[in-house]
Tab-separated table of N, CA and C in Angstrom:
chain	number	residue	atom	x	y	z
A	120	UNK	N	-298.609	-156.519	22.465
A	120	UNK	CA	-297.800	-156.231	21.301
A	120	UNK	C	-296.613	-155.374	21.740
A	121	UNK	N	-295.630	-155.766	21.385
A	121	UNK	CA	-294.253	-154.896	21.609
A	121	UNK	C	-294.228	-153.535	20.699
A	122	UNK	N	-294.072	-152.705	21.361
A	122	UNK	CA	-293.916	-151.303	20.831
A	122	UNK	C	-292.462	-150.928	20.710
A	123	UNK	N	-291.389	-151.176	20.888
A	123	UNK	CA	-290.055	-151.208	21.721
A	123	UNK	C	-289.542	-150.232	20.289
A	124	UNK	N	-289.327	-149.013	20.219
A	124	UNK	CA	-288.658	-148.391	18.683
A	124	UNK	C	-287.139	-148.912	18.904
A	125	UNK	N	-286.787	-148.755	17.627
A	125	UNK	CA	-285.744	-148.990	17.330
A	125	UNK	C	-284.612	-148.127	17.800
A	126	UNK	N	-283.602	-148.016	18.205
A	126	UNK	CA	-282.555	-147.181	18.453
A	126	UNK	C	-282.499	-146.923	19.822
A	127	UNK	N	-283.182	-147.762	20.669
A	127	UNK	CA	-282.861	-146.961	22.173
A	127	UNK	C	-283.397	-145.663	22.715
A	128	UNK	N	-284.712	-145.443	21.861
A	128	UNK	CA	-285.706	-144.147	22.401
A	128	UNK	C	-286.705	-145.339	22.964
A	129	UNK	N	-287.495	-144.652	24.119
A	129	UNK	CA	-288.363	-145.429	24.420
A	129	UNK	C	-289.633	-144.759	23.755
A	130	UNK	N	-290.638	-145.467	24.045
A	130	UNK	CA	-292.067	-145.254	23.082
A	130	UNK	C	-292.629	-143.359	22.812
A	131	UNK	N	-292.622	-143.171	24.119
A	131	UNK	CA	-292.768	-141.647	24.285
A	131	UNK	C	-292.034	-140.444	23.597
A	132	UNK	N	-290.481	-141.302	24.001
A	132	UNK	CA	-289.387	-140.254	22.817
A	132	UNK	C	-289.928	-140.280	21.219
A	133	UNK	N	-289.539	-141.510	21.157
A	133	UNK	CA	-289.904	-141.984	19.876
A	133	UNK	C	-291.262	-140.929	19.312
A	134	UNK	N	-292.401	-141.152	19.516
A	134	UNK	CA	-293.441	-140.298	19.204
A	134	UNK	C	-293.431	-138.443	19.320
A	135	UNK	N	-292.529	-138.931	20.218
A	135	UNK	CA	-292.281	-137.321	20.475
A	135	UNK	C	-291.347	-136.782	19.418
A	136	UNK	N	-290.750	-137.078	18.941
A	136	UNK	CA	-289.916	-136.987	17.833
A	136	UNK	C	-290.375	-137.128	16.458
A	137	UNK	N	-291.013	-138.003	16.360
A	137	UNK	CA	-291.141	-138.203	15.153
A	137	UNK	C	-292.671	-137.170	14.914
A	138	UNK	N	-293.415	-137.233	15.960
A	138	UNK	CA	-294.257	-135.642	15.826
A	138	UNK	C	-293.447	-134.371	15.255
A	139	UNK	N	-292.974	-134.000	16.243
A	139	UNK	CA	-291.827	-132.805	16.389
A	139	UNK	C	-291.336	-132.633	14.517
A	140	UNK	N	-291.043	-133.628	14.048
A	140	UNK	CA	-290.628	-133.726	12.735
A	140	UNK	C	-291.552	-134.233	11.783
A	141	UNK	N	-292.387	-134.838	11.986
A	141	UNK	CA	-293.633	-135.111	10.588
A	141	UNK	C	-294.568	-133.964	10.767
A	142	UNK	N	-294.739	-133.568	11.744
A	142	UNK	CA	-296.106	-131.845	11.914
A	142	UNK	C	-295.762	-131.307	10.965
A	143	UNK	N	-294.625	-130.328	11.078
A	143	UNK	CA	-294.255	-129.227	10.179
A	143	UNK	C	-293.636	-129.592	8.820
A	144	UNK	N	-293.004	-130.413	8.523
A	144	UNK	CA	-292.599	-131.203	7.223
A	144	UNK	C	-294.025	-131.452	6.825
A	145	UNK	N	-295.189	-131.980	7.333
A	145	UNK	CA	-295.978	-132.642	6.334
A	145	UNK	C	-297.163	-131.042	5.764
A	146	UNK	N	-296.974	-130.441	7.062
A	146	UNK	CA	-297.788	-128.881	6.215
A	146	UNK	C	-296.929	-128.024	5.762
A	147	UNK	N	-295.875	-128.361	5.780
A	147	UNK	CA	-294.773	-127.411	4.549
A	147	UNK	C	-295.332	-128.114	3.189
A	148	UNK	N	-294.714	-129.898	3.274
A	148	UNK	CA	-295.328	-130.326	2.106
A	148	UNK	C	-296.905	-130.341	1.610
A	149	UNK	N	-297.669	-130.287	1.924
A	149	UNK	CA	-298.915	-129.921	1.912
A	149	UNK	C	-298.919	-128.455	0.819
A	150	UNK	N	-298.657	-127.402	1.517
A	150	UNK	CA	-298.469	-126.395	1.156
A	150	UNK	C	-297.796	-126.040	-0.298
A	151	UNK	N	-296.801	-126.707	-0.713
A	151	UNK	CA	-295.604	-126.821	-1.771
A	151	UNK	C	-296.869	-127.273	-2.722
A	152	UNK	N	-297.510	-128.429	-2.452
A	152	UNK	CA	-298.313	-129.061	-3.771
A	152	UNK	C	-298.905	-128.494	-4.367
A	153	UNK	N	-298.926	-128.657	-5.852
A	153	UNK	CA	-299.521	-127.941	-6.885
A	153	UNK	C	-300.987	-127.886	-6.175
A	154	UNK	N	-302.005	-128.301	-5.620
A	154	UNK	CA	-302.846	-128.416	-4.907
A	154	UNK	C	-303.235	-127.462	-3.892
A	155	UNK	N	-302.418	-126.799	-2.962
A	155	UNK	CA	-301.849	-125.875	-2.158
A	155	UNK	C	-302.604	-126.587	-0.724
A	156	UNK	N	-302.162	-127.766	-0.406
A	156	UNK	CA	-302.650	-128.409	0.871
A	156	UNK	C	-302.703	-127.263	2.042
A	157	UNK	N	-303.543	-127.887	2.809
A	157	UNK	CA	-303.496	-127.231	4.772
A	157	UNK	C	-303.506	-128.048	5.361
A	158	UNK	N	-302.432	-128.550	6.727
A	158	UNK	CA	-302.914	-129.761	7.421
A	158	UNK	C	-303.351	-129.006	8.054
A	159	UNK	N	-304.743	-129.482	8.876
A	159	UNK	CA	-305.970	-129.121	9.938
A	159	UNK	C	-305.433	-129.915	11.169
A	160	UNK	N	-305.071	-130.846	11.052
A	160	UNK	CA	-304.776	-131.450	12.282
A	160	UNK	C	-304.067	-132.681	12.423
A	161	UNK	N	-303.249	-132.901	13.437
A	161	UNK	CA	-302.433	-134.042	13.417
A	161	UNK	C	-302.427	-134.716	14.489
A	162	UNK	N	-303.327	-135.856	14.962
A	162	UNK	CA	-303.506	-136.453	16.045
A	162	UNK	C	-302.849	-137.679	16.117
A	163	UNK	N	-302.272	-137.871	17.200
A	163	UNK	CA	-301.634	-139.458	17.400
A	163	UNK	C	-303.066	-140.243	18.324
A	164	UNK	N	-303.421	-141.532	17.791
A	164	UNK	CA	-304.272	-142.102	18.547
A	164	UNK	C	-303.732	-142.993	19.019
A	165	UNK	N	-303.934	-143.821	20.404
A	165	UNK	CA	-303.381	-145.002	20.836
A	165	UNK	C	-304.326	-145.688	21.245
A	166	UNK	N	-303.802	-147.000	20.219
A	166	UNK	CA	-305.278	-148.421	19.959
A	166	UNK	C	-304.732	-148.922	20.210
A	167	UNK	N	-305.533	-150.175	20.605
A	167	UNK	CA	-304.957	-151.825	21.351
A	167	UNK	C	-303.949	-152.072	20.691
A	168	UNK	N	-303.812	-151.879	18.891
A	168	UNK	CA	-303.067	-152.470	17.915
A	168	UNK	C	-301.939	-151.712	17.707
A	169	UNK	N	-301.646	-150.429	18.380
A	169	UNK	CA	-300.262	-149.636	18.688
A	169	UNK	C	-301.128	-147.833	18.616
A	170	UNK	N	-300.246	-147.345	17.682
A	170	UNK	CA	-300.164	-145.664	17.571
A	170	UNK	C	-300.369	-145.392	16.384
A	171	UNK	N	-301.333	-144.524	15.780
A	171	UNK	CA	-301.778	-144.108	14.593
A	171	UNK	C	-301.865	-142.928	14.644
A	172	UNK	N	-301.580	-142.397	13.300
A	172	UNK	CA	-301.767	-141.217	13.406
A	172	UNK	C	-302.786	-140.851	12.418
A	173	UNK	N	-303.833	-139.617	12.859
A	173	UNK	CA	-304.400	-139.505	12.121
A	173	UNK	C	-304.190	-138.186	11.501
A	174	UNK	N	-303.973	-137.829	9.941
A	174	UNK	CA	-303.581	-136.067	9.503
A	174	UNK	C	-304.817	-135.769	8.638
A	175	UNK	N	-305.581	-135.028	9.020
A	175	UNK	CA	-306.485	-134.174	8.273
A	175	UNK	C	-306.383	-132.796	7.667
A	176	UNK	N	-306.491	-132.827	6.502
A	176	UNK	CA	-306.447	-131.691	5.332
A	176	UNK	C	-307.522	-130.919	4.409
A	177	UNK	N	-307.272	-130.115	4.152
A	177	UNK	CA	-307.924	-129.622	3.086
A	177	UNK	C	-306.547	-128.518	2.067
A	178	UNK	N	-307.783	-129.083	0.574
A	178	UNK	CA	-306.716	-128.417	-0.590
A	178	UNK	C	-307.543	-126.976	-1.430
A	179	UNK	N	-306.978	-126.284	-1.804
A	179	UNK	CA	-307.470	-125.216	-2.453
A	179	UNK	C	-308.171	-125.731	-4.084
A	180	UNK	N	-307.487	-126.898	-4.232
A	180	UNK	CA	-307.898	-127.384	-5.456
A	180	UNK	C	-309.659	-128.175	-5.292
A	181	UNK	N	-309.768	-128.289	-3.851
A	181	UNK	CA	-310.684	-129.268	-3.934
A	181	UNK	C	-311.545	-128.786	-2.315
A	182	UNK	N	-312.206	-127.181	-2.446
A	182	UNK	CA	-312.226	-126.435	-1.512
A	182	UNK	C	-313.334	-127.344	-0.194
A	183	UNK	N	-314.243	-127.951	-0.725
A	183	UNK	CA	-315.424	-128.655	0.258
A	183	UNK	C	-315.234	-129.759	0.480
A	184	UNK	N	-313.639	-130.323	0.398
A	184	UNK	CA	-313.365	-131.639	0.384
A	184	UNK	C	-312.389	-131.712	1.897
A	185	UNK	N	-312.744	-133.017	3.055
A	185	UNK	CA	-311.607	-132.557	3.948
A	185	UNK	C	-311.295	-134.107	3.535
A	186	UNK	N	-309.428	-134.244	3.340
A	186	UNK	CA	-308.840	-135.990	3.411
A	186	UNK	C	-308.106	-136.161	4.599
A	187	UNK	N	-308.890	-137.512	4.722
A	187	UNK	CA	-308.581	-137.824	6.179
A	187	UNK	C	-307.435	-139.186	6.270
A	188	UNK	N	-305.932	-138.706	6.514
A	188	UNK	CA	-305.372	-139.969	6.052
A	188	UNK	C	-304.816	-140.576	7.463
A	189	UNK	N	-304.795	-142.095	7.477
A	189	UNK	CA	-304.261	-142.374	8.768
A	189	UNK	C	-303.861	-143.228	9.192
A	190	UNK	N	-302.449	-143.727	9.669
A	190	UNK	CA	-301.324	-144.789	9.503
A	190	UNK	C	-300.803	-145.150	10.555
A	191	UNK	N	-301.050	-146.564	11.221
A	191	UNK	CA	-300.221	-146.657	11.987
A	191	UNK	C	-298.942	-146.469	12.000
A	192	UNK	N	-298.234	-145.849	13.239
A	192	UNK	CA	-296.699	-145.379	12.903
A	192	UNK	C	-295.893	-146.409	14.168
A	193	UNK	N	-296.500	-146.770	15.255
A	193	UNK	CA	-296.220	-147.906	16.025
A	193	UNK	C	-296.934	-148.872	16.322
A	194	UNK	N	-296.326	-149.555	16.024
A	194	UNK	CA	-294.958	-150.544	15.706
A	194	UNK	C	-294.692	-150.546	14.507
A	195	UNK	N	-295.394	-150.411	13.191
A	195	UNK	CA	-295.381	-150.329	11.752
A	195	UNK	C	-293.810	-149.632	11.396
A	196	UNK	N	-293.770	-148.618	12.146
A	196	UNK	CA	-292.689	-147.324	11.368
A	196	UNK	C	-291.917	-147.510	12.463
A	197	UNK	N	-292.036	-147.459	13.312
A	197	UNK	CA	-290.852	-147.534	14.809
A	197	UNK	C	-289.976	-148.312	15.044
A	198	UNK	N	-290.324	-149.804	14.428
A	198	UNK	CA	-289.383	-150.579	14.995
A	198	UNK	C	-288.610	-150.962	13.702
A	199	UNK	N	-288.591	-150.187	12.511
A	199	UNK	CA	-287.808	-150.348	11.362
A	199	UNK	C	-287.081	-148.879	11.399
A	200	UNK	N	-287.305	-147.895	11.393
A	200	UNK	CA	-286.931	-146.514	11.447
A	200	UNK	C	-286.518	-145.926	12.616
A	201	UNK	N	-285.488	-144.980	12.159
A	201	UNK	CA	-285.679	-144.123	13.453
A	201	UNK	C	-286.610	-142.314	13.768
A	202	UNK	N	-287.284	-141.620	14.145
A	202	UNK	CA	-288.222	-140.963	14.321
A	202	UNK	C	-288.632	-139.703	13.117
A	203	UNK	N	-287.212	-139.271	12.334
A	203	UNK	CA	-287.017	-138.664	11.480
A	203	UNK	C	-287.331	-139.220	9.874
A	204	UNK	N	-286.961	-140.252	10.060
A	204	UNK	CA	-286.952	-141.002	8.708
A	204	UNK	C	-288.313	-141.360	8.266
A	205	UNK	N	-288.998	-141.781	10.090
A	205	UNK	CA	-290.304	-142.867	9.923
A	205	UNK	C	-291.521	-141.652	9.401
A	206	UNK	N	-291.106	-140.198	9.913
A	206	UNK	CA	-291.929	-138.867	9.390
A	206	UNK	C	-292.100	-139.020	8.141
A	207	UNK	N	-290.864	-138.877	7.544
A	207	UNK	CA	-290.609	-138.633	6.235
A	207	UNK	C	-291.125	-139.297	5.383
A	208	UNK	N	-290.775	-140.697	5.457
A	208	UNK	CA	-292.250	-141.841	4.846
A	208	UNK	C	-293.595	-141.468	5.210
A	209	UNK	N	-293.676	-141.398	6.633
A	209	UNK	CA	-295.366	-140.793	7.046
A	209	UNK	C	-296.012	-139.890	5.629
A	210	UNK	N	-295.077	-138.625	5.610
A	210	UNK	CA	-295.331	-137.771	4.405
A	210	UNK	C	-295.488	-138.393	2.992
A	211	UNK	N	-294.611	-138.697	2.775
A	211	UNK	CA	-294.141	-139.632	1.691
A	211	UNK	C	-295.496	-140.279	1.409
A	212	UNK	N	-295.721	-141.071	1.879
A	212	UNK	CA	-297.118	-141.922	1.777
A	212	UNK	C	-298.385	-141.692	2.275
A	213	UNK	N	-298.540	-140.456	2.651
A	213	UNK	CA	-299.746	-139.846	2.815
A	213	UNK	C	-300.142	-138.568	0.882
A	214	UNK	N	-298.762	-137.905	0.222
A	214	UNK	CA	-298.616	-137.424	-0.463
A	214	UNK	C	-299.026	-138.115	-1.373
A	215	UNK	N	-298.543	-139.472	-1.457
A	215	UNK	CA	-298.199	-140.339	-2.477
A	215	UNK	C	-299.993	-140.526	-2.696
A	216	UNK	N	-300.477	-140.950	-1.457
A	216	UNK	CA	-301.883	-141.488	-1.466
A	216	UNK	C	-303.349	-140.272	-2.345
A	217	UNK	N	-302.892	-139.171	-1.672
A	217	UNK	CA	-303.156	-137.821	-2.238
A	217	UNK	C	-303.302	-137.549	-3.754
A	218	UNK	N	-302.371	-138.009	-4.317
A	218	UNK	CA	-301.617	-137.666	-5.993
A	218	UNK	C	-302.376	-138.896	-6.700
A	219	UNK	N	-301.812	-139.632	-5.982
A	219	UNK	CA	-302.519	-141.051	-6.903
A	219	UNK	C	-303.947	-141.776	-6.538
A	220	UNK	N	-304.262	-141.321	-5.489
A	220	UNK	CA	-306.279	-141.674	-5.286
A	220	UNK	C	-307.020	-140.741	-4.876
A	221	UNK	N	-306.762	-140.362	-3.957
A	221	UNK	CA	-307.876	-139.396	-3.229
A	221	UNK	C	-308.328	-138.380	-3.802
A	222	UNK	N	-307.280	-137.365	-4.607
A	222	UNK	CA	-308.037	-136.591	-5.406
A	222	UNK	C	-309.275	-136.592	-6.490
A	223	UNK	N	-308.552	-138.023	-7.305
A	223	UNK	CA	-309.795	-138.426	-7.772
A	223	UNK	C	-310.873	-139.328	-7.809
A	224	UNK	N	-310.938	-139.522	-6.099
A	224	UNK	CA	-312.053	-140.465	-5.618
A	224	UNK	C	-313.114	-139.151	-4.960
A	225	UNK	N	-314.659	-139.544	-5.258
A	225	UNK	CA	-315.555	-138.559	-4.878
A	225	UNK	C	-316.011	-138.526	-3.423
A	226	UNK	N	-315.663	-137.562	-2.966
A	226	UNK	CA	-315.857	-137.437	-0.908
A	226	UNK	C	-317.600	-138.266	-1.161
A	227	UNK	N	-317.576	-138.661	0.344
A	227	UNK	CA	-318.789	-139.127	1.004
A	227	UNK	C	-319.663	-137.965	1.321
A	228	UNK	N	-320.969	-138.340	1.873
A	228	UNK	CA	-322.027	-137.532	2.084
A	228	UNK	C	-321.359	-136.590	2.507
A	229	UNK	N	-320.632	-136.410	3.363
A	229	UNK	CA	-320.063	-135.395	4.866
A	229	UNK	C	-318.759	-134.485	4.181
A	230	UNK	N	-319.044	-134.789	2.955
A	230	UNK	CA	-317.474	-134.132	2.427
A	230	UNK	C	-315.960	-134.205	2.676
A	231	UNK	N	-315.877	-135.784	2.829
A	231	UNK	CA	-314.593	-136.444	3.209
A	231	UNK	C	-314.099	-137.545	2.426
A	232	UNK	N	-312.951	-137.546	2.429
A	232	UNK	CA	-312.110	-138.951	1.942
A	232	UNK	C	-311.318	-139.259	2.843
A	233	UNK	N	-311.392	-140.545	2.768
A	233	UNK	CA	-310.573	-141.380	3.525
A	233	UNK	C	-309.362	-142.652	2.938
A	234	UNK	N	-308.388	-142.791	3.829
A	234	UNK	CA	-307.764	-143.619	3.087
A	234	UNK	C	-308.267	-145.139	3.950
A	235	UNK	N	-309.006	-145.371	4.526
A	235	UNK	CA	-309.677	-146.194	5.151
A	235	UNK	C	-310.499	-147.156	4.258
């Protein structure tokens, strides 16, 4: 599968960037929500099928609950975007997912939601 981002960063920049800029944007936004999010962690995984990221949270609204959201960002976001923008959706649609399901879907045994 071609990974090739858009704009003339190669794969590494690309991720490196668009980390650099979805980390702290997405636990600022986290934080802002009436909810009062924490991101716990922000891992990039690399699968046969490209680069995913996985962001795990917890909200003050929903203290024994951790949501586990997680999106491929290459090739999905990379080869349409460039590293700033493709964050910003990252957020965008991890928030979005947050507001409109997860809160009011009931965690599993282990005290998790997933957008899986």
């Amino acid at each position: 599968m071609d990974h090739t981002p858009r704009g003339g960063l190669d794969s590494n920049q690309w991720l490196d960037q668009f980390q650099q800029s979805a980390e702290p944007a997405l636990r600022n936004d986290l934080a802002a929500e009436e909810d009062q999010g924490s991101l716990q962690n922000f891992t990039l995984d690399h699968r046969d099928d490209g680069v995913w990221v996985i962001a795990t949270f917890s909200t003050k609204s929903h203290p024994a609950v951790t949501f586990v959201w997680s999106q491929r960002v290459m090739p999905d976001l990379s080869t349409e975007w460039d590293p700033e923008f493709a964050s910003m959706l990252f957020g965008t649609h991890l928030i979005e997912w947050f507001l409109t399901d997860a809160r009011k879907r009931p965690p599993s045994a282990d005290g998790i939601i997933r957008n899986e």
